[in-house]
PDB file of C-alpha atoms in Angstrom:
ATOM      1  CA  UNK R   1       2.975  14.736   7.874  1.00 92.00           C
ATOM      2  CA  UNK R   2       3.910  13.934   4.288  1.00 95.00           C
ATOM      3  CA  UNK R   3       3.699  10.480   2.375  1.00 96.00           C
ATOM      4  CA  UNK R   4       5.805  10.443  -0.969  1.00 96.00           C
ATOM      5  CA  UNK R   5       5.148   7.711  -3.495  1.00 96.00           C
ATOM      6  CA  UNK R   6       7.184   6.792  -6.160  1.00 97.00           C
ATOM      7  CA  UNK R   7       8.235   3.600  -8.182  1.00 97.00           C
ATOM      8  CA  UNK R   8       5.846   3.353 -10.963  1.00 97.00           C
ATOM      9  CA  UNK R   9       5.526   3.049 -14.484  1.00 97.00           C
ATOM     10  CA  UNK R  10       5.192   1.026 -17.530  1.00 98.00           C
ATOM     11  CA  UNK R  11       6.122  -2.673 -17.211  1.00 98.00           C
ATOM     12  CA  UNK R  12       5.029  -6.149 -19.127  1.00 98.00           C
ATOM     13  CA  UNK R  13       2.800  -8.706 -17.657  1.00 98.00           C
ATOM     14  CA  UNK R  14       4.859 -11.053 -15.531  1.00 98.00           C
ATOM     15  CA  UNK R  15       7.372  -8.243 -14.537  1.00 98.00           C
ATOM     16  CA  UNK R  16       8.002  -6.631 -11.355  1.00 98.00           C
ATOM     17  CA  UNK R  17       7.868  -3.390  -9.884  1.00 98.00           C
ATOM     18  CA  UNK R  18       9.052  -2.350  -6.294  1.00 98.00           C
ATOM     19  CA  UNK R  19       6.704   0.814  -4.858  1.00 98.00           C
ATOM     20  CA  UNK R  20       8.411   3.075  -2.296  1.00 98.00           C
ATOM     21  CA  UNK R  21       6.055   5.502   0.200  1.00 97.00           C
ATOM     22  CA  UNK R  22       8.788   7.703   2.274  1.00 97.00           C
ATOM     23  CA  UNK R  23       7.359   9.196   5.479  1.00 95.00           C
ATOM     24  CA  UNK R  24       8.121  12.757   6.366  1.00 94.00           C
ATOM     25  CA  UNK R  25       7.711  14.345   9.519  1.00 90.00           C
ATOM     26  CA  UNK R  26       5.949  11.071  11.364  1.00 87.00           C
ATOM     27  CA  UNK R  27       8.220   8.445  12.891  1.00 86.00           C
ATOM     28  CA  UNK R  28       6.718   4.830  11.381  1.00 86.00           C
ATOM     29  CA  UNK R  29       5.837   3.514  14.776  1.00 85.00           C
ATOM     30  CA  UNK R  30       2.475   2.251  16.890  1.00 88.00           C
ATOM     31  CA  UNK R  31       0.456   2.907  13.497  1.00 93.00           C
ATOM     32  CA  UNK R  32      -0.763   1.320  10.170  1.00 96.00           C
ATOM     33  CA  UNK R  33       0.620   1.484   6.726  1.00 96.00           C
ATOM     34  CA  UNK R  34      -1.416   0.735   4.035  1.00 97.00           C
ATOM     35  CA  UNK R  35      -1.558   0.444  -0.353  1.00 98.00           C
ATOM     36  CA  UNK R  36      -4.249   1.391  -1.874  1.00 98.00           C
ATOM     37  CA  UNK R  37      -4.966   1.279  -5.553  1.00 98.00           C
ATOM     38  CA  UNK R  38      -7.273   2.931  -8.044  1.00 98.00           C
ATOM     39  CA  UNK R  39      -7.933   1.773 -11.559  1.00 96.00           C
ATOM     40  CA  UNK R  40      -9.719   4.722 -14.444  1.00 92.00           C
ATOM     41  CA  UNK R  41     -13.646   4.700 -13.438  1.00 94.00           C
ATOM     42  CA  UNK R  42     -13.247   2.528 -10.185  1.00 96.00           C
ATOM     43  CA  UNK R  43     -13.207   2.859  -7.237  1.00 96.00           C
ATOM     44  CA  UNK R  44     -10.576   2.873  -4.734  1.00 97.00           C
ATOM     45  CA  UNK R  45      -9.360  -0.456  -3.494  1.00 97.00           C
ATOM     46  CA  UNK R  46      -7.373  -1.682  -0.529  1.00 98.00           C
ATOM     47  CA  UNK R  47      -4.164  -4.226  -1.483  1.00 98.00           C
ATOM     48  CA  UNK R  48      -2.294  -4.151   1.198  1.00 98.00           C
ATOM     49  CA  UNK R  49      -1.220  -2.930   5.204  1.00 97.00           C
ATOM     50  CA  UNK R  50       1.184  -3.640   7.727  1.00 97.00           C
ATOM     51  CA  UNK R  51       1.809  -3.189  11.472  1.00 95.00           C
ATOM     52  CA  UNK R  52       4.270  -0.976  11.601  1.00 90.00           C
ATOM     53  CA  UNK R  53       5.681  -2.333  15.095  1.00 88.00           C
ATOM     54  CA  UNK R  54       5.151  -6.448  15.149  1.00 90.00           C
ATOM     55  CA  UNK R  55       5.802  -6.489  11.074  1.00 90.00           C
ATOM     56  CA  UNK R  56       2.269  -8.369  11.121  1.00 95.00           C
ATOM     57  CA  UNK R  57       1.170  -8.249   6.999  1.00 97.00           C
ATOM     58  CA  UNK R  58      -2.266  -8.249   5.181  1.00 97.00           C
ATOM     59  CA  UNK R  59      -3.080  -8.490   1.772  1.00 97.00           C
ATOM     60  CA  UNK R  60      -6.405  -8.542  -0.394  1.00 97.00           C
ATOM     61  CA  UNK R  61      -6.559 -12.057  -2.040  1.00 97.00           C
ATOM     62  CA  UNK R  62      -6.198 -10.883  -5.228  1.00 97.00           C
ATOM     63  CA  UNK R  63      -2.357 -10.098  -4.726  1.00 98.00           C
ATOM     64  CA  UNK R  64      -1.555 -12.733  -1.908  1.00 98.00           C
ATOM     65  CA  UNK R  65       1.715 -14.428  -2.909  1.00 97.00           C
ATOM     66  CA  UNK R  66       2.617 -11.860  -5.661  1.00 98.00           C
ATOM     67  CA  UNK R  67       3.060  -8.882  -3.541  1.00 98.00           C
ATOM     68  CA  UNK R  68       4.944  -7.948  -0.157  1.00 98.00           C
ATOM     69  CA  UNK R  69       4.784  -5.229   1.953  1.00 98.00           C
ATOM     70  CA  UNK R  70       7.713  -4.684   3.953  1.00 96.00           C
ATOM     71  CA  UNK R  71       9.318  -1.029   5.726  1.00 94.00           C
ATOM     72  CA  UNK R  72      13.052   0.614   6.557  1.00 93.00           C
ATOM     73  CA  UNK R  73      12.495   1.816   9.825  1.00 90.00           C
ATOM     74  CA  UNK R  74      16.058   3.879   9.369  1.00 91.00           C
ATOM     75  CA  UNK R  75      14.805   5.185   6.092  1.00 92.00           C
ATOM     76  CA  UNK R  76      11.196   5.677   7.372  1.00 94.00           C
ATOM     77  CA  UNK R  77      10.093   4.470   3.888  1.00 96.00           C
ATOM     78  CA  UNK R  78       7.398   1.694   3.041  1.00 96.00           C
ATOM     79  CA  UNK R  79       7.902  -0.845  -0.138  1.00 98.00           C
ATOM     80  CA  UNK R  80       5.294  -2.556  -2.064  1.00 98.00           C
ATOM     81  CA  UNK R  81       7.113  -5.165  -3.960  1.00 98.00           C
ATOM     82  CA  UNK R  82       5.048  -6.431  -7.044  1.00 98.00           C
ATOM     83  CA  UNK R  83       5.784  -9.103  -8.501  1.00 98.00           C
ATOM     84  CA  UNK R  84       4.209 -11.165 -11.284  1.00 98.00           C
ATOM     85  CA  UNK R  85       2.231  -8.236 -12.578  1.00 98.00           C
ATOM     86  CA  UNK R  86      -0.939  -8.660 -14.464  1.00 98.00           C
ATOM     87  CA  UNK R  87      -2.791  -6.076 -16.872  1.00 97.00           C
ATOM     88  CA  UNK R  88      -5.521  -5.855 -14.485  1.00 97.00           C
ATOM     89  CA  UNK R  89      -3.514  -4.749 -11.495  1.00 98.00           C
ATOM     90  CA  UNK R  90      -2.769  -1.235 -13.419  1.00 98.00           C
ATOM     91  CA  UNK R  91      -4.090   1.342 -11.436  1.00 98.00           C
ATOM     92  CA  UNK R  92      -2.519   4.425  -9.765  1.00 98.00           C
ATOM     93  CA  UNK R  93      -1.197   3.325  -6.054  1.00 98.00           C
ATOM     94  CA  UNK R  94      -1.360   5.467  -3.057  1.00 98.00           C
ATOM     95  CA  UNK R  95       0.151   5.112   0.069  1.00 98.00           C
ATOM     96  CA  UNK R  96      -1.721   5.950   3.564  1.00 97.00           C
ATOM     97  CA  UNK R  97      -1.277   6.042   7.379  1.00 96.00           C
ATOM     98  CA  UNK R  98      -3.774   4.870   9.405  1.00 96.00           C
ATOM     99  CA  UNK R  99      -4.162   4.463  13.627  1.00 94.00           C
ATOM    100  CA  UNK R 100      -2.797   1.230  14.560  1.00 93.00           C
ATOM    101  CA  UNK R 101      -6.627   0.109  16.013  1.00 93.00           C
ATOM    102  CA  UNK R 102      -7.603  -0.322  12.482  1.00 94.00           C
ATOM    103  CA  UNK R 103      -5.397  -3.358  12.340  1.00 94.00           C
ATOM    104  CA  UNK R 104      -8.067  -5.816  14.473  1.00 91.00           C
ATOM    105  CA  UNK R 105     -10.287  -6.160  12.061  1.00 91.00           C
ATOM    106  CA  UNK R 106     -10.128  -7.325   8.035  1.00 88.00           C
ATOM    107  CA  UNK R 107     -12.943  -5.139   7.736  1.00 89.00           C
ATOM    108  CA  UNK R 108     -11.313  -2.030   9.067  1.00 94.00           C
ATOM    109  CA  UNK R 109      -8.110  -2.579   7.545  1.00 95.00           C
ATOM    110  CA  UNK R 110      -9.626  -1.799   3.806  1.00 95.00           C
ATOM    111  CA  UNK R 111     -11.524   1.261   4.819  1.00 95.00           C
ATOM    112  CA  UNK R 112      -9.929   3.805   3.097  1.00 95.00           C
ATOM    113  CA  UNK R 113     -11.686   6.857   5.271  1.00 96.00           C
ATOM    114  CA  UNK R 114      -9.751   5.479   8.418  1.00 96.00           C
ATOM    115  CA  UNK R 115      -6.726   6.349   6.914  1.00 97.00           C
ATOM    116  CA  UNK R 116      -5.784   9.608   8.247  1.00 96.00           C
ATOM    117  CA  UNK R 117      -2.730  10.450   5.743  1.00 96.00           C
ATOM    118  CA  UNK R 118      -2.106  10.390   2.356  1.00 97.00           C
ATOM    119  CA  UNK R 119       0.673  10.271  -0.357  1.00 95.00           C
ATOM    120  CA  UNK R 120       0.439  11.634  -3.969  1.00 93.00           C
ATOM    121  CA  UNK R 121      -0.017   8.130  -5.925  1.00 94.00           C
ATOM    122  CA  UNK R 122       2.016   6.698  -8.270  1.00 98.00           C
ATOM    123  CA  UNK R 123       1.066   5.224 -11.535  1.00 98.00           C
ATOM    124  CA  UNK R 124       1.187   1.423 -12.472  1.00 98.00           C
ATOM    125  CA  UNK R 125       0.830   0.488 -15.948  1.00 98.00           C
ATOM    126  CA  UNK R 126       1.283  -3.576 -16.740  1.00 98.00           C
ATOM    127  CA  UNK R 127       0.631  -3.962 -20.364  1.00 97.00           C
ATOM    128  CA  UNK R 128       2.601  -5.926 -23.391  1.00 95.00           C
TER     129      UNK R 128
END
């Protein structure tokens, strides 16, 4: 199983950035997808993660309303949209697969050592 992260980069506060996570050799089905982030000396933080069969989202307060999570079930791909990015949500973002269980509780959904798979990261800068 490989997760592939890309979409990143340099963008202005108030701008927009769309994340892409593209599954290989795992069909996106009966499991959970999840965003992570990490910012320089913190540590890693949960933003966001899906059921990948009902579509059911969740999303750490902080980004509620400016982000959506959403998937391509033909191109076995996750998206992060970003929108209305602020300095503070620079960080490098990481994509993960987790067993759908994880799902039934908020506090299981942001444990980042459930999460079984991993992509690369991709960086996020939001600065003027």
């Amino acid at each position: 199983v490989q997760l592939q992260a890309s979409g990143g980069g340099l963008v202005q506060p108030g701008g927009s950035l769309r994340l892409s996570c593209a599954v290989f050799g795992f069909a996106l089905d009966n499991v959970a997808i999840g965003w992570f982030r990490q910012a320089p000396g913190k540590e890693r933080e949960w933003v966001s993660c899906m059921d990948a069969n009902d579509g059911s989202t969740y999303y750490t307060d902080s980004v509620k309303g400016r982000f959506t999570i959403s998937r391509d079930d033909a191109a076995n791909t996750v998206y992060l949209q970003m929108n209305n990015l602020k300095p503070e949500d620079t960080a490098v973002y990481f994509c993960a697969l987790a067993p759908k269980w994880i799902l039934s509780r908020s506090s299981t959904q942001a444990q980042a050592k459930l999460y079984d798979y991993w992509g690369q990261g991709t960086q996020v800068t939001v600065s003027s």
